[in-house]
Every structure is written in structure tokens, then in C-alpha cells.
């Protein structure tokens, strides 16, 4: 046996590899992103992926030879993580590549030289495999490298033939395995036995093109693609029993073990698996977020979410309570910062995303785990081996518990999950919701009623928190539940928990934002629908999806203003009791960010003097800076302490009490200032009656006072500008203007009279003779009713024994009619002015009357005036003949 390999750190292995190939004219290229350019692949799974277009002949290489250390993620190995010694989700693949340059023999020779000379692996501890039909490779290993033929294993197509797809470049591979137990001899070589062998290096000889019929034709330009697992080489060189205990990963595991207060070496197998899962996944998620991936319910976002969730869950399995992921992530970031500087640069988004996802999932977990353990107990009790698909689906649907997670936990208990039934349930629900979307009533309440059995009441965090991470439980658009909503959509959102206050007890709902890495939803209002807080808003940016974790942040400034008004409302009630009457009680209230409105029982108006006293008293309490305490107590206790409750309101056995000691004590579920000083200032705007025995006071507090006063000041300023006076002169100025207006009006009236007289004189010649009488029927334009009377009276006197009818349209849609009859008309012809004109006015849709000699009437239909006058003329002609 040769000398044992020497210890090399992970980063030494990386640079030895790259340097070795650089010395052999390979260009060292940086690792590509975990997010591949190739849109058909979710994540970068091998070192060759970035070069795929070159191998497929779609792109010309910049260099004939290249070498890289490529970060990779393989989700298909996720179940092996922690269970085998050699599989990770995230690992680094060291590779050397030839693009139509060197080929098989050179690749094998360098692989051997690197393994035995650089990494100093004993030649008799290396076993190789070749494709069963690849005699060329077999012979190179046997004749050029001198490996005994019994240690060159021929393998089938499944293991040792590489293809990128059904057609295109392909070829045989040859793998190098390290033999941990050469003492067992050459007779029993089984490369599948991973307690003895580990594959560490794979050489792909891309030498054929496969056509659609499956025919292989030799390629003109043959390529080499290789991959060596960095972690696997580290395991070998660091003489540890698995990849996880190498310097690349173990510090992460150590950090998790410290948090869980576990000694890794002494831990049982199950605990070790959890620690390894944490060590592996934390590296993966740190690099994924560094490369710009964010958690979501689809694609690579879902891979990320699933990995984070597994970390959280395994953390709980080993006894870690609460959030821990970022403590561990910090170690992973530190470990990778020299080789991958982008990781430290993206520290803030990484930690933010991890925080959010972890918090959201912890909540989900707590709920789901409880239910799942009940289900497991039930299954075990009935001596079954399988969890039903219905139960698994309920966990998924109601608790956001992924199927894989249920399967994993079940597996730990020796149970399986009926996946077929799960899929059926899933399909059933999809069909149902499709049908439901067509028939349900499209109100928010309607949709929520349907969901009420599935989702938990919203937890309100807003008494203490202005911001929190939350899980999106429901998204509604136009009252219908949807999976997601895009920018520009008006939405209603239900979260599992929220700092947003939902309108109640007179206090309006909070405003604010729900955000994610790329998401912004502006929340305009929050309303309670039974036990759910429904956030009404609009997606401003990104897409909101059920299952997302979001950061819910209230508009703190807005909330402070609401709180000032709310506490001020309590002070107002206390002041009213003190100054007006102790029997004053609340009849209703509204607390918003710009004012408060308080309705109360009181048989009489509150006098201006009392209002002033109330305002002063409240401002005194504010200036005295009283603490405001909230406490939860039994209803009886609260009543005994004299807390004010609203009459007729139903309270639970436990009540929330806002106490401003010595000033006010009231049952209240709202949010309040901590000290009356925060209110700043209080100002009553108005006092009025709203119903019999109920008065209303509107007032402002805090910054709203200033706004109210500014508004008032603007009015005063405007008046000063217009009247060209100082504020204190406004009143005198208005009195002067009022008397000026009065005398102007008087002048106007007499002018009207004069105008009527002047116009009527012109009409004298229009009078006609009927029998012994003169008859004058005419319209006068632009004369008011009084002027019309004067004119008619005057005309009749001038005409002697006569009947005069005048009409005018004093303003749009109005008709004025006047009749003036001389005594003989009244006595001999028995005509009365009042009766006569009243009848005529009916034609214009009106009526009226007056004395026999002079009367006035009005109507609304000015278009009928001519007809009315015609009718009057005809009647007079008939009657006076
Ligand atoms: P295995 O059979 O052990 O899963 P593989 O045949 O899938 O390996 P390749 O696809 O040939 O591996 O990848 C090339 C090299 O990358 C492997 O020889 C190994 O060193 C490393 N590698 C592959 N998958 C993983 C993994 N999940 N974790 C760590 N290293 C890996
Ligand atoms: Mg594999």
C-alpha cells in the first residue's frame, strides 16, 4: 500500500484542481449562477450545464479548454441528504472541459495524475468503471495507466452512458471510485456498496451524435465533460466518515448543534440526520437567495421554500424552538464568502427572506404538527400503516403542510401516505372550486363563509406590533377566491396574522402595505368578516399568491393619529360626565385619523360655556401627561372597578380595559396612546343634535387640530384678502356690507316701480273698447310682481271704467299675473279681479287671488303665458259686451 493522502481543506482542493488544469492550458472560468440561462432547466445541476450550447454546437467556445468549480443544486438527491454519506442538494462540482480539443486518453491521464499526484490518493485505492462497450477506455486504463483489469468495471448504459437528450451529442463515461477498504481484496468489488466505495470523479467522453432513429455517428469534434464532487474529495482527504463532517459543512452543523445544545459526536443517528439536513440545506438556500431566487409556490421559488421549511422542521425535530435559521445561515455565509463574494454582498436580502419564510412556516407548523400527530396516533391505534389521502390533503389545504412533509413525518413513524387518494382529493377540490366560482355569491362574506371551515381566525398582533411577517391565507378578487393576483388588481386579502386593526368599536381600520421581495400591496382599509381580518387594497407591484409569506406593515403615522383620537374620545366622555351630567352615556362613536365624532344621551344642548370648559379640561389632562394602561380582566372585576361600559353591548367574560388613572376607565378593544401627552391638543369643532335626546360632538386631536385650524385660517385669510381688511375688522366690514346691501335693495325696488310705470304708459294705446268699457290685456317684460301690480293699477285708473290684465315672466319658469278692475266692472258685470285672475293662472299651472279690484296670481309654466292672456282677453270680451 502507498502512503495515505494528505489533509487538504475544501478551498485547497478547489484551488489545487483549478490550478492543475490551468497549468495544462485550461481557462479558469467563474461558477455560473444557480439560475441557469437554459430556460428548460430549473436549476444548475452540473458543471457542464453552462457549456451545453457549446456541446450542442449552437455556440462557439471562447477557449478550447476550460475548468470551473460550479455550484450545483440537485433536488432529486434531496431524500438522500443526511442518509447517504455523499449526497447533497447543494454541492460544488469541479470540472475540466474540452471543446473539440483533447479527448479520451488525455482526459484519463490527467484524471489519474490529478488523483494520485496532486491529491495523492494511493493508486491501489482507486477503482474505475467504463461503459461496457467502450473497449478503448478499458484499454487505456489497463495499458496506459496500469490498473489491474479486475479493478476496471464494465457497466451498462444506465450508469455509464451520457446523453443530454433523446438526440444530439452523447457518449460513454468512466468513473473513478475511492476504495475505503482495499484490504477486502479485488474479488468482491461491488461499486454500489457505498460503505466501501465512493464515486468522486466522472469523465464523459462526448464522441457521438444520436439521430432521431437512435443511430450513433461519430462526432467531428469530440468533447470532454468531467465532474468531481468537491465535498466528496474533501471527505476522502480529510478522512471523515461523510461529506458532512468536512470543513465545508461541519461548522454549519456545529452551529445548529450548539443552538439545540446537542453534542454532535454523541448524538443518535436520527439527530445526526437532522443536523446534516440543516447543514446541507442552509448552504443551499443561502446560495439560492444570493443568486436572486425568492420563495414562492412554483418552480425554483418552491424549491427554495421547501428547503427552508425542511430546515425549520428539522430544527424543531432536534428541539430548537423558535427562529434560528439566520444564526446558522451566518456560518454558511462566512464559509462561502471567499469563493463566492456575492453571498456576503447579498447578506441583507438573504437574511430577510430567511426570516420571513421561517416565521411564516413556524406558525403553519405549530398548527399542522399538532393535527398530524393526532392523525398518526389514530392510524397507529387502528393498527394501520397508512395515513389517508383525505387527512394528508386536509393538512395541505388547511395548514399549508406540504405533502412531502407529511410523507417525511409519516415515514419517521414507519407509516406511508396514500398519495393516490391525496391526488384525488386535490382534483376534487379543483373541480369544486371551479364549479363554486361559477355559482357562489360573489361577496367577500360569501367566499369567506365557504372558507371558514378551512382557515383559522386571523390573529391580531397590532396592539404591540406595527409590522409582522404573515402567511397569505386567502386572496379574493371581485369576491371570488383566487390563487394569485397581479399588479393593478383590487384585492381582499386574509392573512394568518396581522398588525392591521380591523374597523370596530368606532375605530377605523389601519392603512399600510403588504410587501415581499418584489411585491407591494397597498392596504386602504381593513374590515372584520366574522373571525377574519380582510385587508382591502390594490396590488401595486408583483404578484400576491396564496401561501406567500409577506411583511405586513401598518402606516404608523396614520395609526398614531387614530390612537390620539381614540383616547381623546375616552377623555371627552369623562369630561362630559364631569361638566354636563354624570348620566351622560355614549350612544355611538367614530374614530378616524382626521377627527372624532361622539354621540351621547343628553336631553339638552351643551352650552358654549360648557363646551369651552370641556375643551379646557381635556387639554389639562393632556398637559398633565397621564399614563394610559391597558389590562385584561374579568368583566365583573372591571365593573366593580367602575369601568364605563357601553349600554346594551355584549362583552365576553374577559374584557380589555383602558385605564387613565383618575381620569377615565373604559372597556375598549381599540388601540390607544400610552400617555395622554401624545394627544398633544384637543379642539371641539361642533355640537349639534342628531335625534331626540341625542347630541353629537365633533372634535379633533393631535396633528388634526393643526390641520383644522389651518383650514379655518385659510378661510379668514381669504376673507381678509377679498375685503382688504385685518382679521379683527372682518365683522365690522360685514355689518357695513349688509346695510349697504339693504339700501341697494330698496333702491332696486323703486327703480322697478318706475320701470313698470314707464313700460305701462306705452301700453295705453293698446286698450280696446268692449261695450262701455276699455279692456287692456298685455305682457310686460322684465318687471317683478310688485311692479306689475303698480302698473296694472295705474293703467286701470288712466283708462277709467276698464279691466286690465298684465302678465310677465319675472324669472325663468315663473309666471306673474295681475288683474285690476274698475268699480262698474265689479258691480254691473259681476267680475271680481281675484276670482278672475285665479282662474286664468290655472292655465299656467298656478293660482292666486285677492281683492275684487286688484289681485295677483302666479304660475310655473311660463310657456303658457300667451295662452292664458288670450283666454283672459276672450273672457273679458264676452263678459263686458
Ligand atoms: P451518484 O451516483 O453518487 O449520485 P452521480 O452519478 O449522480 O453520482 P454525476 O452526475 O456523475 O454523479 O456527477 C459528477 C460528480 O458530482 C460525481 O462524481 C460526484 O462527485 C458529484 N456529485 C453528484 N451528485 C452529487 C450530490 N448530490 N452531492 C454531492 N456530490 C455529487
Ligand atoms: Mg446521482
JSON list of N, CA and C in Angstrom, two decimals, residues 44-90:
[
{"chain": "A", "resi": 44, "resn": "UNK", "atom": "N", "xyz": [-29.13, 24.89, -11.90]},
{"chain": "A", "resi": 44, "resn": "UNK", "atom": "CA", "xyz": [-27.89, 24.35, -12.44]},
{"chain": "A", "resi": 44, "resn": "UNK", "atom": "C", "xyz": [-27.55, 23.05, -11.71]},
{"chain": "A", "resi": 45, "resn": "UNK", "atom": "N", "xyz": [-27.50, 21.95, -12.49]},
{"chain": "A", "resi": 45, "resn": "UNK", "atom": "CA", "xyz": [-27.33, 20.65, -11.84]},
{"chain": "A", "resi": 45, "resn": "UNK", "atom": "C", "xyz": [-25.96, 20.03, -12.09]},
{"chain": "A", "resi": 46, "resn": "UNK", "atom": "N", "xyz": [-25.16, 20.65, -12.96]},
{"chain": "A", "resi": 46, "resn": "UNK", "atom": "CA", "xyz": [-23.84, 20.07, -13.25]},
{"chain": "A", "resi": 46, "resn": "UNK", "atom": "C", "xyz": [-22.93, 21.14, -13.84]},
{"chain": "A", "resi": 47, "resn": "UNK", "atom": "N", "xyz": [-21.63, 20.85, -13.78]},
{"chain": "A", "resi": 47, "resn": "UNK", "atom": "CA", "xyz": [-20.65, 21.80, -14.29]},
{"chain": "A", "resi": 47, "resn": "UNK", "atom": "C", "xyz": [-20.79, 22.04, -15.78]},
{"chain": "A", "resi": 48, "resn": "UNK", "atom": "N", "xyz": [-21.34, 21.04, -16.51]},
{"chain": "A", "resi": 48, "resn": "UNK", "atom": "CA", "xyz": [-21.41, 21.18, -17.95]},
{"chain": "A", "resi": 48, "resn": "UNK", "atom": "C", "xyz": [-22.56, 22.06, -18.42]},
{"chain": "A", "resi": 49, "resn": "UNK", "atom": "N", "xyz": [-23.55, 22.31, -17.52]},
{"chain": "A", "resi": 49, "resn": "UNK", "atom": "CA", "xyz": [-24.76, 23.00, -17.98]},
{"chain": "A", "resi": 49, "resn": "UNK", "atom": "C", "xyz": [-24.49, 24.35, -18.66]},
{"chain": "A", "resi": 50, "resn": "UNK", "atom": "N", "xyz": [-23.59, 25.18, -18.09]},
{"chain": "A", "resi": 50, "resn": "UNK", "atom": "CA", "xyz": [-23.34, 26.46, -18.76]},
{"chain": "A", "resi": 50, "resn": "UNK", "atom": "C", "xyz": [-22.72, 26.28, -20.16]},
{"chain": "A", "resi": 51, "resn": "UNK", "atom": "N", "xyz": [-22.12, 25.10, -20.39]},
{"chain": "A", "resi": 51, "resn": "UNK", "atom": "CA", "xyz": [-21.46, 24.87, -21.69]},
{"chain": "A", "resi": 51, "resn": "UNK", "atom": "C", "xyz": [-22.34, 24.09, -22.67]},
{"chain": "A", "resi": 52, "resn": "UNK", "atom": "N", "xyz": [-23.56, 23.79, -22.26]},
{"chain": "A", "resi": 52, "resn": "UNK", "atom": "CA", "xyz": [-24.43, 22.98, -23.09]},
{"chain": "A", "resi": 52, "resn": "UNK", "atom": "C", "xyz": [-24.56, 23.52, -24.52]},
{"chain": "A", "resi": 53, "resn": "UNK", "atom": "N", "xyz": [-24.75, 24.83, -24.71]},
{"chain": "A", "resi": 53, "resn": "UNK", "atom": "CA", "xyz": [-24.86, 25.34, -26.09]},
{"chain": "A", "resi": 53, "resn": "UNK", "atom": "C", "xyz": [-23.60, 25.05, -26.92]},
{"chain": "A", "resi": 54, "resn": "UNK", "atom": "N", "xyz": [-22.44, 25.02, -26.24]},
{"chain": "A", "resi": 54, "resn": "UNK", "atom": "CA", "xyz": [-21.20, 24.71, -26.98]},
{"chain": "A", "resi": 54, "resn": "UNK", "atom": "C", "xyz": [-21.21, 23.25, -27.40]},
{"chain": "A", "resi": 55, "resn": "UNK", "atom": "N", "xyz": [-21.56, 22.37, -26.44]},
{"chain": "A", "resi": 55, "resn": "UNK", "atom": "CA", "xyz": [-21.57, 20.94, -26.76]},
{"chain": "A", "resi": 55, "resn": "UNK", "atom": "C", "xyz": [-22.60, 20.63, -27.84]},
{"chain": "A", "resi": 56, "resn": "UNK", "atom": "N", "xyz": [-23.71, 21.38, -27.85]},
{"chain": "A", "resi": 56, "resn": "UNK", "atom": "CA", "xyz": [-24.75, 21.13, -28.85]},
{"chain": "A", "resi": 56, "resn": "UNK", "atom": "C", "xyz": [-24.42, 21.80, -30.18]},
{"chain": "A", "resi": 57, "resn": "UNK", "atom": "N", "xyz": [-23.28, 22.52, -30.23]},
{"chain": "A", "resi": 57, "resn": "UNK", "atom": "CA", "xyz": [-22.88, 23.15, -31.49]},
{"chain": "A", "resi": 57, "resn": "UNK", "atom": "C", "xyz": [-23.61, 24.44, -31.79]},
{"chain": "A", "resi": 58, "resn": "UNK", "atom": "N", "xyz": [-24.34, 24.96, -30.76]},
{"chain": "A", "resi": 58, "resn": "UNK", "atom": "CA", "xyz": [-25.08, 26.20, -31.00]},
{"chain": "A", "resi": 58, "resn": "UNK", "atom": "C", "xyz": [-24.24, 27.44, -30.75]},
{"chain": "A", "resi": 59, "resn": "UNK", "atom": "N", "xyz": [-23.10, 27.24, -30.09]},
{"chain": "A", "resi": 59, "resn": "UNK", "atom": "CA", "xyz": [-22.28, 28.39, -29.70]},
{"chain": "A", "resi": 59, "resn": "UNK", "atom": "C", "xyz": [-20.81, 28.02, -29.83]},
{"chain": "A", "resi": 60, "resn": "UNK", "atom": "N", "xyz": [-20.02, 28.99, -30.30]},
{"chain": "A", "resi": 60, "resn": "UNK", "atom": "CA", "xyz": [-18.57, 28.73, -30.44]},
{"chain": "A", "resi": 60, "resn": "UNK", "atom": "C", "xyz": [-17.89, 28.99, -29.11]},
{"chain": "A", "resi": 61, "resn": "UNK", "atom": "N", "xyz": [-16.99, 28.09, -28.68]},
{"chain": "A", "resi": 61, "resn": "UNK", "atom": "CA", "xyz": [-16.31, 28.33, -27.40]},
{"chain": "A", "resi": 61, "resn": "UNK", "atom": "C", "xyz": [-15.28, 29.47, -27.51]},
{"chain": "A", "resi": 62, "resn": "UNK", "atom": "N", "xyz": [-15.09, 30.21, -26.41]},
{"chain": "A", "resi": 62, "resn": "UNK", "atom": "CA", "xyz": [-14.05, 31.24, -26.38]},
{"chain": "A", "resi": 62, "resn": "UNK", "atom": "C", "xyz": [-12.67, 30.61, -26.18]},
{"chain": "A", "resi": 63, "resn": "UNK", "atom": "N", "xyz": [-12.66, 29.43, -25.53]},
{"chain": "A", "resi": 63, "resn": "UNK", "atom": "CA", "xyz": [-11.40, 28.73, -25.26]},
{"chain": "A", "resi": 63, "resn": "UNK", "atom": "C", "xyz": [-11.62, 27.27, -25.62]},
{"chain": "A", "resi": 64, "resn": "UNK", "atom": "N", "xyz": [-10.59, 26.57, -26.06]},
{"chain": "A", "resi": 64, "resn": "UNK", "atom": "CA", "xyz": [-10.75, 25.14, -26.35]},
{"chain": "A", "resi": 64, "resn": "UNK", "atom": "C", "xyz": [-10.83, 24.29, -25.09]},
{"chain": "A", "resi": 65, "resn": "UNK", "atom": "N", "xyz": [-10.27, 24.82, -23.98]},
{"chain": "A", "resi": 65, "resn": "UNK", "atom": "CA", "xyz": [-10.28, 24.08, -22.71]},
{"chain": "A", "resi": 65, "resn": "UNK", "atom": "C", "xyz": [-10.70, 25.02, -21.59]},
{"chain": "A", "resi": 66, "resn": "UNK", "atom": "N", "xyz": [-11.49, 24.48, -20.70]},
{"chain": "A", "resi": 66, "resn": "UNK", "atom": "CA", "xyz": [-11.91, 25.32, -19.57]},
{"chain": "A", "resi": 66, "resn": "UNK", "atom": "C", "xyz": [-11.97, 24.47, -18.31]},
{"chain": "A", "resi": 67, "resn": "UNK", "atom": "N", "xyz": [-11.86, 25.13, -17.16]},
{"chain": "A", "resi": 67, "resn": "UNK", "atom": "CA", "xyz": [-12.02, 24.44, -15.88]},
{"chain": "A", "resi": 67, "resn": "UNK", "atom": "C", "xyz": [-12.81, 25.34, -14.93]},
{"chain": "A", "resi": 68, "resn": "UNK", "atom": "N", "xyz": [-13.70, 24.73, -14.16]},
{"chain": "A", "resi": 68, "resn": "UNK", "atom": "CA", "xyz": [-14.54, 25.51, -13.26]},
{"chain": "A", "resi": 68, "resn": "UNK", "atom": "C", "xyz": [-14.79, 24.76, -11.96]},
{"chain": "A", "resi": 69, "resn": "UNK", "atom": "N", "xyz": [-15.19, 25.55, -10.98]},
{"chain": "A", "resi": 69, "resn": "UNK", "atom": "CA", "xyz": [-15.82, 24.97, -9.81]},
{"chain": "A", "resi": 69, "resn": "UNK", "atom": "C", "xyz": [-17.24, 25.51, -9.84]},
{"chain": "A", "resi": 70, "resn": "UNK", "atom": "N", "xyz": [-18.19, 24.63, -10.16]},
{"chain": "A", "resi": 70, "resn": "UNK", "atom": "CA", "xyz": [-19.57, 25.07, -10.39]},
{"chain": "A", "resi": 70, "resn": "UNK", "atom": "C", "xyz": [-20.48, 24.72, -9.22]},
{"chain": "A", "resi": 71, "resn": "UNK", "atom": "N", "xyz": [-21.19, 25.73, -8.71]},
{"chain": "A", "resi": 71, "resn": "UNK", "atom": "CA", "xyz": [-22.16, 25.41, -7.67]},
{"chain": "A", "resi": 71, "resn": "UNK", "atom": "C", "xyz": [-23.37, 24.74, -8.33]},
{"chain": "A", "resi": 72, "resn": "UNK", "atom": "N", "xyz": [-23.86, 23.70, -7.69]},
{"chain": "A", "resi": 72, "resn": "UNK", "atom": "CA", "xyz": [-24.95, 22.91, -8.27]},
{"chain": "A", "resi": 72, "resn": "UNK", "atom": "C", "xyz": [-26.03, 22.66, -7.22]},
{"chain": "A", "resi": 73, "resn": "UNK", "atom": "N", "xyz": [-27.25, 22.48, -7.70]},
{"chain": "A", "resi": 73, "resn": "UNK", "atom": "CA", "xyz": [-28.33, 22.01, -6.81]},
{"chain": "A", "resi": 73, "resn": "UNK", "atom": "C", "xyz": [-28.98, 20.81, -7.48]},
{"chain": "A", "resi": 74, "resn": "UNK", "atom": "N", "xyz": [-29.09, 19.72, -6.75]},
{"chain": "A", "resi": 74, "resn": "UNK", "atom": "CA", "xyz": [-29.80, 18.55, -7.27]},
{"chain": "A", "resi": 74, "resn": "UNK", "atom": "C", "xyz": [-30.94, 18.21, -6.33]},
{"chain": "A", "resi": 75, "resn": "UNK", "atom": "N", "xyz": [-32.15, 18.55, -6.75]},
{"chain": "A", "resi": 75, "resn": "UNK", "atom": "CA", "xyz": [-33.29, 18.26, -5.88]},
{"chain": "A", "resi": 75, "resn": "UNK", "atom": "C", "xyz": [-33.63, 16.78, -5.87]},
{"chain": "A", "resi": 76, "resn": "UNK", "atom": "N", "xyz": [-33.22, 16.08, -6.95]},
{"chain": "A", "resi": 76, "resn": "UNK", "atom": "CA", "xyz": [-33.53, 14.64, -6.97]},
{"chain": "A", "resi": 76, "resn": "UNK", "atom": "C", "xyz": [-32.75, 13.88, -5.90]},
{"chain": "A", "resi": 77, "resn": "UNK", "atom": "N", "xyz": [-31.73, 14.50, -5.34]},
{"chain": "A", "resi": 77, "resn": "UNK", "atom": "CA", "xyz": [-30.98, 13.83, -4.27]},
{"chain": "A", "resi": 77, "resn": "UNK", "atom": "C", "xyz": [-31.45, 14.22, -2.88]},
{"chain": "A", "resi": 78, "resn": "UNK", "atom": "N", "xyz": [-32.56, 14.98, -2.83]},
{"chain": "A", "resi": 78, "resn": "UNK", "atom": "CA", "xyz": [-32.98, 15.54, -1.53]},
{"chain": "A", "resi": 78, "resn": "UNK", "atom": "C", "xyz": [-33.27, 14.46, -0.49]},
{"chain": "A", "resi": 79, "resn": "UNK", "atom": "N", "xyz": [-33.86, 13.35, -0.94]},
{"chain": "A", "resi": 79, "resn": "UNK", "atom": "CA", "xyz": [-34.18, 12.29, 0.02]},
{"chain": "A", "resi": 79, "resn": "UNK", "atom": "C", "xyz": [-32.93, 11.61, 0.57]},
{"chain": "A", "resi": 80, "resn": "UNK", "atom": "N", "xyz": [-31.85, 11.71, -0.19]},
{"chain": "A", "resi": 80, "resn": "UNK", "atom": "CA", "xyz": [-30.60, 11.09, 0.27]},
{"chain": "A", "resi": 80, "resn": "UNK", "atom": "C", "xyz": [-29.82, 11.96, 1.25]},
{"chain": "A", "resi": 81, "resn": "UNK", "atom": "N", "xyz": [-30.20, 13.22, 1.31]},
{"chain": "A", "resi": 81, "resn": "UNK", "atom": "CA", "xyz": [-29.42, 14.14, 2.15]},
{"chain": "A", "resi": 81, "resn": "UNK", "atom": "C", "xyz": [-29.44, 13.68, 3.61]},
{"chain": "A", "resi": 82, "resn": "UNK", "atom": "N", "xyz": [-28.27, 13.54, 4.15]},
{"chain": "A", "resi": 82, "resn": "UNK", "atom": "CA", "xyz": [-28.15, 13.15, 5.55]},
{"chain": "A", "resi": 82, "resn": "UNK", "atom": "C", "xyz": [-28.23, 11.64, 5.74]},
{"chain": "A", "resi": 83, "resn": "UNK", "atom": "N", "xyz": [-28.75, 10.95, 4.73]},
{"chain": "A", "resi": 83, "resn": "UNK", "atom": "CA", "xyz": [-28.91, 9.49, 4.85]},
{"chain": "A", "resi": 83, "resn": "UNK", "atom": "C", "xyz": [-27.73, 8.78, 4.22]},
{"chain": "A", "resi": 84, "resn": "UNK", "atom": "N", "xyz": [-27.30, 9.23, 3.02]},
{"chain": "A", "resi": 84, "resn": "UNK", "atom": "CA", "xyz": [-26.06, 8.69, 2.46]},
{"chain": "A", "resi": 84, "resn": "UNK", "atom": "C", "xyz": [-24.93, 9.61, 2.91]},
{"chain": "A", "resi": 85, "resn": "UNK", "atom": "N", "xyz": [-23.72, 9.12, 2.76]},
{"chain": "A", "resi": 85, "resn": "UNK", "atom": "CA", "xyz": [-22.58, 9.92, 3.19]},
{"chain": "A", "resi": 85, "resn": "UNK", "atom": "C", "xyz": [-22.22, 10.97, 2.14]},
{"chain": "A", "resi": 86, "resn": "UNK", "atom": "N", "xyz": [-22.75, 10.78, 0.90]},
{"chain": "A", "resi": 86, "resn": "UNK", "atom": "CA", "xyz": [-22.18, 11.55, -0.20]},
{"chain": "A", "resi": 86, "resn": "UNK", "atom": "C", "xyz": [-23.14, 12.45, -0.96]},
{"chain": "A", "resi": 87, "resn": "UNK", "atom": "N", "xyz": [-24.40, 12.49, -0.61]},
{"chain": "A", "resi": 87, "resn": "UNK", "atom": "CA", "xyz": [-25.34, 13.28, -1.41]},
{"chain": "A", "resi": 87, "resn": "UNK", "atom": "C", "xyz": [-25.76, 14.59, -0.74]},
{"chain": "A", "resi": 88, "resn": "UNK", "atom": "N", "xyz": [-25.78, 15.61, -1.59]},
{"chain": "A", "resi": 88, "resn": "UNK", "atom": "CA", "xyz": [-26.24, 16.92, -1.13]},
{"chain": "A", "resi": 88, "resn": "UNK", "atom": "C", "xyz": [-27.29, 17.46, -2.07]},
{"chain": "A", "resi": 89, "resn": "UNK", "atom": "N", "xyz": [-28.00, 18.46, -1.60]},
{"chain": "A", "resi": 89, "resn": "UNK", "atom": "CA", "xyz": [-28.78, 19.24, -2.57]},
{"chain": "A", "resi": 89, "resn": "UNK", "atom": "C", "xyz": [-27.80, 20.24, -3.19]},
{"chain": "A", "resi": 90, "resn": "UNK", "atom": "N", "xyz": [-27.09, 20.98, -2.36]},
{"chain": "A", "resi": 90, "resn": "UNK", "atom": "CA", "xyz": [-26.11, 21.93, -2.88]},
{"chain": "A", "resi": 90, "resn": "UNK", "atom": "C", "xyz": [-24.71, 21.32, -2.78]}
]
